[in-house]
Amino acid sequence: MSELLKIEHLVKYYGNRSSLTKALNDISFSVEKGEFTAIMGASGSGKTTLLNCISTIDRPTAGQIYIDGICTSDLKRNALADFRRDRLGFIFQDFNLLDTLTAFDNIALALQIQKCDPKKIRGKVEQAADRLGIREVLDKYPYQMSGGQKQRTAAARAVITGPSIILADEPTGALDSRNSRTLLESLRALNEEEHATILMVTHDSFAASYASRVLFMKDGEIFNELRRGKEERRAFFDSIMDVVSLMGGDLNYAV
Ligand SMILES: Nc1ncnc2c1ncn2[C@@H]1O[C@H](COP(=O)(O)OP(=O)(O)OP(=O)(O)O)[C@@H](O)[C@H]1O
Ligand SMILES: [Mg+2]
């Protein structure tokens, strides 16, 4: 395995001297190619800030982020846009689909932006749709789809360009438990069968139990880490719950 994401001494402050929030306080960790990592922590612990820095949406105050060996803070505006398009896949809590496009066109758009050969687009979209179990909704518009179908469409859009890493912020946050499970199983299959590297932020122990590794954040710092190893998902869930209760049980958890 090789190091895909490397974070060194990441610091992010918000505000000014009179009201300063230390959202990230000296965070360092690495993610290997093919890992499925979850980041857990209570509300306000810095999860979204961390993900936004990694996804180049936000700039850190100090520290470095390397993706595929490229230091993201060295990239200028145009290079940054290309970098995001070619190397990152995003899944958001609220789906972020374009309402005026069908599921097919939402997914295809990611390929069109990448200037993919138009003859190859249909085949690629259908393959991704089959993988995520949304073949039957490809002609529907987002308002005609369930939350779960929308999120699986967003996941298809995120993976279709073959990104180096998929970044997901609370991807099950707006889903009921059945749809959460389907999405998480899809993410796990993408990880296990296609070796997709996934970094998922969640406050839900059930969602985190699908990952192979969980990092726990508190007050802008990483204070613990669990690896699944050969444990079954249910046993891993119990191990995660143990840490969550150590943290004061101040996370929302389901199941
Ligand atoms: N744009 C901003 N300006 C000022 N402070 C911010 C900003 N964004 C986040 N913060 C603060 O930084 C800290 C971390 O916020 P962040 O959104 O990263 O937390 P989180 O772990 O994602 O929480 P949640 O589970 O509620 O989504 C919080 O104290 C928050 O109030
Ligand atoms: Mg958040």
Short mmCIF file of C-alpha atoms and ligand atoms in Angstrom, two decimals:
data_model
loop_
_atom_site.label_atom_id
_atom_site.label_comp_id
_atom_site.label_asym_id
_atom_site.label_seq_id
_atom_site.Cartn_x
_atom_site.Cartn_y
_atom_site.Cartn_z
CA MET A 1 0.00 0.00 0.00
CA SER A 2 1.18 3.53 -0.54
CA GLU A 3 0.42 6.81 1.16
CA LEU A 4 -2.28 8.71 -0.70
CA LEU A 5 -3.11 11.47 1.74
CA LYS A 6 -0.63 12.92 4.19
CA ILE A 7 -1.52 15.63 6.69
CA GLU A 8 1.20 17.35 8.68
CA HIS A 9 0.61 19.65 11.64
CA LEU A 10 -2.63 21.05 10.28
CA VAL A 11 -3.95 24.11 12.09
CA LYS A 12 -7.08 26.11 11.30
CA TYR A 13 -8.20 29.16 13.23
CA TYR A 14 -11.38 31.08 12.57
CA GLY A 15 -12.06 34.66 13.56
CA ASN A 16 -9.66 37.27 14.88
CA ARG A 17 -7.77 38.03 18.06
CA SER A 18 -10.86 39.08 19.98
CA SER A 19 -12.82 35.91 19.13
CA LEU A 20 -10.57 33.10 18.03
CA THR A 21 -11.80 29.53 17.39
CA LYS A 22 -9.12 26.88 17.08
CA ALA A 23 -11.04 24.53 14.81
CA LEU A 24 -8.03 22.30 14.05
CA ASN A 25 -5.19 22.11 16.50
CA ASP A 26 -2.07 20.41 15.09
CA ILE A 27 -3.51 17.40 13.26
CA SER A 28 -1.24 14.85 11.58
CA PHE A 29 -2.22 11.54 9.97
CA SER A 30 -1.90 9.61 6.73
CA VAL A 31 -4.30 7.56 4.64
CA GLU A 32 -3.03 4.69 2.53
CA LYS A 33 -4.31 4.00 -0.95
CA GLY A 34 -7.35 1.71 -0.70
CA GLU A 35 -8.24 2.57 2.91
CA PHE A 36 -11.80 3.34 4.02
CA THR A 37 -11.37 5.77 6.91
CA ALA A 38 -14.10 7.32 9.05
CA ILE A 39 -13.62 10.45 11.12
CA MET A 40 -15.89 10.67 14.15
CA GLY A 41 -16.37 13.42 16.68
CA ALA A 42 -19.00 15.47 18.44
CA SER A 43 -20.60 18.50 16.83
CA GLY A 44 -18.04 21.32 16.65
CA SER A 45 -15.01 19.01 16.97
CA GLY A 46 -13.66 20.15 13.59
CA LYS A 47 -14.69 17.33 11.23
CA THR A 48 -16.09 19.48 8.44
CA THR A 49 -13.24 21.96 8.78
CA LEU A 50 -10.77 19.12 8.32
CA LEU A 51 -12.63 17.76 5.29
CA ASN A 52 -12.94 21.22 3.75
CA CYS A 53 -9.19 21.77 4.11
CA ILE A 54 -8.47 18.39 2.50
CA SER A 55 -10.93 19.08 -0.30
CA THR A 56 -9.27 22.47 -0.95
CA ILE A 57 -12.55 24.30 -0.27
CA ASP A 58 -10.90 25.98 2.73
CA ARG A 59 -7.29 27.02 3.34
CA PRO A 60 -5.51 25.89 6.52
CA THR A 61 -3.87 28.48 8.79
CA ALA A 62 -0.74 26.35 9.03
CA GLY A 63 0.46 22.87 8.15
CA GLN A 64 0.56 20.86 4.93
CA ILE A 65 -1.75 18.52 3.04
CA TYR A 66 -0.34 16.20 0.40
CA ILE A 67 -2.59 14.23 -1.98
CA ASP A 68 -0.78 11.90 -4.40
CA GLY A 69 2.38 13.60 -3.19
CA ILE A 70 1.14 17.05 -4.30
CA CYS A 71 1.12 19.79 -1.66
CA THR A 72 -2.32 21.36 -2.13
CA SER A 73 -1.36 24.76 -0.72
CA ASP A 74 1.21 25.14 -3.53
CA LEU A 75 -1.51 24.96 -6.21
CA LYS A 76 -2.64 28.18 -7.90
CA ARG A 77 -6.28 28.81 -8.79
CA ASN A 78 -6.45 27.10 -12.21
CA ALA A 79 -4.31 24.19 -11.14
CA LEU A 80 -6.48 23.83 -8.06
CA ALA A 81 -9.66 23.55 -10.16
CA ASP A 82 -8.04 20.83 -12.33
CA PHE A 83 -6.77 19.07 -9.23
CA ARG A 84 -10.24 18.96 -7.68
CA ARG A 85 -11.87 17.80 -10.90
CA ASP A 86 -9.39 15.02 -11.60
CA ARG A 87 -8.41 13.71 -8.19
CA LEU A 88 -11.27 14.32 -5.76
CA GLY A 89 -14.79 12.89 -5.55
CA PHE A 90 -17.35 14.50 -3.24
CA ILE A 91 -20.45 13.20 -1.49
CA PHE A 92 -22.34 15.77 0.60
CA GLN A 93 -25.02 15.35 3.24
CA ASP A 94 -27.60 17.14 1.10
CA PHE A 95 -26.72 15.36 -2.17
CA ASN A 96 -25.87 18.51 -4.21
CA LEU A 97 -27.50 17.21 -7.40
CA LEU A 98 -28.57 19.63 -10.13
CA ASP A 99 -32.39 19.76 -10.05
CA THR A 100 -32.78 20.45 -13.77
CA LEU A 101 -30.83 17.36 -14.83
CA THR A 102 -31.81 13.70 -14.73
CA ALA A 103 -29.78 11.26 -12.65
CA PHE A 104 -28.08 10.15 -15.86
CA ASP A 105 -27.10 13.71 -16.77
CA ASN A 106 -26.00 14.53 -13.23
CA ILE A 107 -23.58 11.60 -13.33
CA ALA A 108 -22.54 12.21 -16.96
CA LEU A 109 -21.74 15.85 -16.19
CA ALA A 110 -18.71 14.81 -14.12
CA LEU A 111 -17.34 13.01 -17.20
CA GLN A 112 -18.20 15.84 -19.59
CA ILE A 113 -16.32 18.32 -17.41
CA GLN A 114 -13.36 15.97 -17.61
CA LYS A 115 -13.68 16.02 -21.44
CA CYS A 116 -14.35 12.30 -21.60
CA ASP A 117 -14.92 10.84 -25.10
CA PRO A 118 -18.72 11.28 -25.60
CA LYS A 119 -19.01 7.78 -27.08
CA LYS A 120 -17.84 6.28 -23.80
CA ILE A 121 -20.14 8.24 -21.50
CA ARG A 122 -23.31 6.10 -21.70
CA GLY A 123 -21.45 2.87 -20.98
CA LYS A 124 -19.58 4.35 -18.05
CA VAL A 125 -22.69 5.91 -16.49
CA GLU A 126 -24.64 2.66 -16.81
CA GLN A 127 -21.81 0.69 -15.25
CA ALA A 128 -21.62 3.06 -12.27
CA ALA A 129 -25.43 3.00 -11.95
CA ASP A 130 -25.47 -0.81 -11.88
CA ARG A 131 -22.80 -0.81 -9.20
CA LEU A 132 -24.86 1.53 -7.03
CA GLY A 133 -28.22 -0.08 -7.83
CA ILE A 134 -29.80 2.99 -9.46
CA ARG A 135 -30.19 1.81 -13.06
CA GLU A 136 -33.97 2.25 -12.89
CA VAL A 137 -33.82 5.90 -11.83
CA LEU A 138 -31.39 7.16 -14.48
CA ASP A 139 -34.17 8.99 -16.39
CA LYS A 140 -35.66 10.56 -13.28
CA TYR A 141 -35.10 14.08 -11.97
CA PRO A 142 -33.98 14.56 -8.36
CA TYR A 143 -37.50 15.58 -7.23
CA GLN A 144 -38.78 12.21 -8.49
CA MET A 145 -36.22 10.25 -6.47
CA SER A 146 -36.03 9.10 -2.83
CA GLY A 147 -33.28 10.43 -0.56
CA GLY A 148 -31.44 7.12 -0.81
CA GLN A 149 -31.61 7.12 -4.61
CA LYS A 150 -30.36 10.70 -4.69
CA GLN A 151 -27.40 9.87 -2.47
CA ARG A 152 -26.52 6.79 -4.52
CA THR A 153 -26.66 9.01 -7.63
CA ALA A 154 -24.29 11.44 -5.91
CA ALA A 155 -22.02 8.51 -5.04
CA ALA A 156 -22.03 7.36 -8.69
CA ARG A 157 -21.11 10.89 -9.75
CA ALA A 158 -18.27 10.92 -7.20
CA VAL A 159 -16.72 7.61 -8.32
CA ILE A 160 -17.23 7.74 -12.07
CA THR A 161 -14.19 9.89 -12.78
CA GLY A 162 -11.90 7.49 -10.90
CA PRO A 163 -10.76 10.00 -8.26
CA SER A 164 -7.74 9.38 -6.04
CA ILE A 165 -9.93 9.84 -2.97
CA ILE A 166 -13.65 10.11 -2.24
CA LEU A 167 -14.48 12.68 0.45
CA ALA A 168 -17.86 12.29 2.14
CA ASP A 169 -19.27 14.61 4.81
CA GLU A 170 -22.11 12.93 6.75
CA PRO A 171 -23.30 11.08 3.62
CA THR A 172 -26.00 9.26 5.61
CA GLY A 173 -27.07 12.35 7.56
CA ALA A 174 -30.28 12.86 5.58
CA LEU A 175 -31.12 9.17 5.09
CA ASP A 176 -33.30 6.74 7.03
CA SER A 177 -31.65 3.63 8.41
CA ARG A 178 -32.52 1.38 5.46
CA ASN A 179 -31.12 3.81 2.91
CA SER A 180 -28.09 4.50 5.10
CA ARG A 181 -27.31 0.82 5.14
CA THR A 182 -27.61 0.51 1.34
CA LEU A 183 -25.34 3.50 0.79
CA LEU A 184 -22.77 2.27 3.30
CA GLU A 185 -22.78 -1.18 1.73
CA SER A 186 -22.19 0.45 -1.66
CA LEU A 187 -19.27 2.44 -0.27
CA ARG A 188 -17.83 -0.69 1.29
CA ALA A 189 -18.15 -2.57 -2.01
CA LEU A 190 -16.44 0.26 -3.90
CA ASN A 191 -13.65 0.08 -1.35
CA GLU A 192 -13.29 -3.70 -1.29
CA GLU A 193 -13.88 -4.47 -4.96
CA GLU A 194 -12.46 -1.41 -6.68
CA HIS A 195 -10.00 -0.36 -3.98
CA ALA A 196 -11.51 3.14 -3.81
CA THR A 197 -9.93 5.27 -1.10
CA ILE A 198 -12.68 6.83 1.03
CA LEU A 199 -12.57 9.40 3.81
CA MET A 200 -15.97 9.76 5.48
CA VAL A 201 -16.94 12.16 8.24
CA THR A 202 -19.76 10.99 10.48
CA HIS A 203 -21.04 11.29 14.03
CA ASP A 204 -22.81 7.95 13.67
CA SER A 205 -21.09 4.83 15.08
CA PHE A 206 -23.14 2.60 12.79
CA ALA A 207 -21.85 4.42 9.69
CA ALA A 208 -18.30 4.42 11.03
CA SER A 209 -18.45 0.63 11.59
CA TYR A 210 -18.40 0.14 7.78
CA ALA A 211 -14.94 1.70 7.58
CA SER A 212 -11.69 -0.19 8.10
CA ARG A 213 -10.32 2.51 10.37
CA VAL A 214 -11.84 5.21 12.58
CA LEU A 215 -10.14 8.41 13.75
CA PHE A 216 -11.77 10.16 16.71
CA MET A 217 -11.67 13.94 16.96
CA LYS A 218 -12.20 16.11 19.98
CA ASP A 219 -11.69 19.88 20.21
CA GLY A 220 -9.80 20.03 16.92
CA GLU A 221 -7.44 17.17 17.75
CA ILE A 222 -7.27 13.49 16.93
CA PHE A 223 -7.18 11.69 20.22
CA ASN A 224 -7.75 8.05 19.31
CA GLU A 225 -7.77 5.61 16.42
CA LEU A 226 -9.29 2.17 15.84
CA ARG A 227 -8.55 -0.32 13.08
CA ARG A 228 -11.00 -3.04 12.20
CA GLY A 229 -8.46 -5.73 11.29
CA LYS A 230 -10.29 -9.03 10.96
CA GLU A 231 -13.18 -8.05 13.21
CA GLU A 232 -16.73 -8.42 11.89
CA ARG A 233 -18.61 -5.15 11.41
CA ARG A 234 -20.80 -5.76 14.48
CA ALA A 235 -17.80 -6.36 16.73
CA PHE A 236 -16.15 -3.24 15.29
CA PHE A 237 -19.33 -1.31 16.04
CA ASP A 238 -19.05 -2.40 19.69
CA SER A 239 -15.40 -1.29 19.81
CA ILE A 240 -16.39 2.09 18.37
CA MET A 241 -19.18 2.44 20.94
CA ASP A 242 -16.67 1.79 23.71
CA VAL A 243 -14.59 4.76 22.57
CA VAL A 244 -17.70 6.89 22.10
CA SER A 245 -18.74 6.24 25.69
CA LEU A 246 -15.21 7.10 26.86
CA MET A 247 -15.63 10.40 25.05
CA GLY A 248 -18.59 11.06 27.28
CA GLY A 249 -21.12 9.59 24.88
CA ASP A 250 -21.71 13.05 23.52
CA LEU A 251 -22.10 11.81 19.96
CA ASN A 252 -25.43 11.06 18.44
CA TYR A 253 -25.52 7.40 17.71
CA ALA A 254 -28.00 5.12 16.08
CA VAL A 255 -28.66 1.34 16.28
N1 LIG B 1 -16.73 29.78 9.02
C1 LIG B 1 -16.53 29.71 10.34
N2 LIG B 1 -16.29 30.80 11.08
C2 LIG B 1 -16.06 30.74 12.41
N3 LIG B 1 -16.03 29.59 13.11
C3 LIG B 1 -16.27 28.45 12.44
C4 LIG B 1 -16.53 28.44 11.02
N4 LIG B 1 -16.74 27.15 10.64
C5 LIG B 1 -16.61 26.40 11.76
N5 LIG B 1 -16.32 27.18 12.84
C6 LIG B 1 -16.07 26.69 14.21
O1 LIG B 1 -15.04 25.72 14.15
C7 LIG B 1 -15.33 24.62 15.01
C8 LIG B 1 -15.38 23.34 14.20
O2 LIG B 1 -16.49 23.37 13.32
P1 LIG B 1 -16.84 22.19 12.28
O3 LIG B 1 -17.91 22.68 11.39
O4 LIG B 1 -15.59 21.75 11.64
O5 LIG B 1 -17.38 21.05 13.27
P2 LIG B 1 -18.01 19.61 12.94
O6 LIG B 1 -17.21 18.63 13.71
O7 LIG B 1 -18.12 19.43 11.48
O8 LIG B 1 -19.46 19.72 13.59
P3 LIG B 1 -20.88 19.09 13.13
O9 LIG B 1 -20.88 17.66 13.60
O10 LIG B 1 -21.87 19.92 13.88
O11 LIG B 1 -20.99 19.23 11.64
C9 LIG B 1 -16.65 24.97 15.71
O12 LIG B 1 -16.35 25.54 16.96
C10 LIG B 1 -17.28 25.98 14.78
O13 LIG B 1 -18.10 26.87 15.51
MG MG B 2 -19.77 19.13 10.12
#
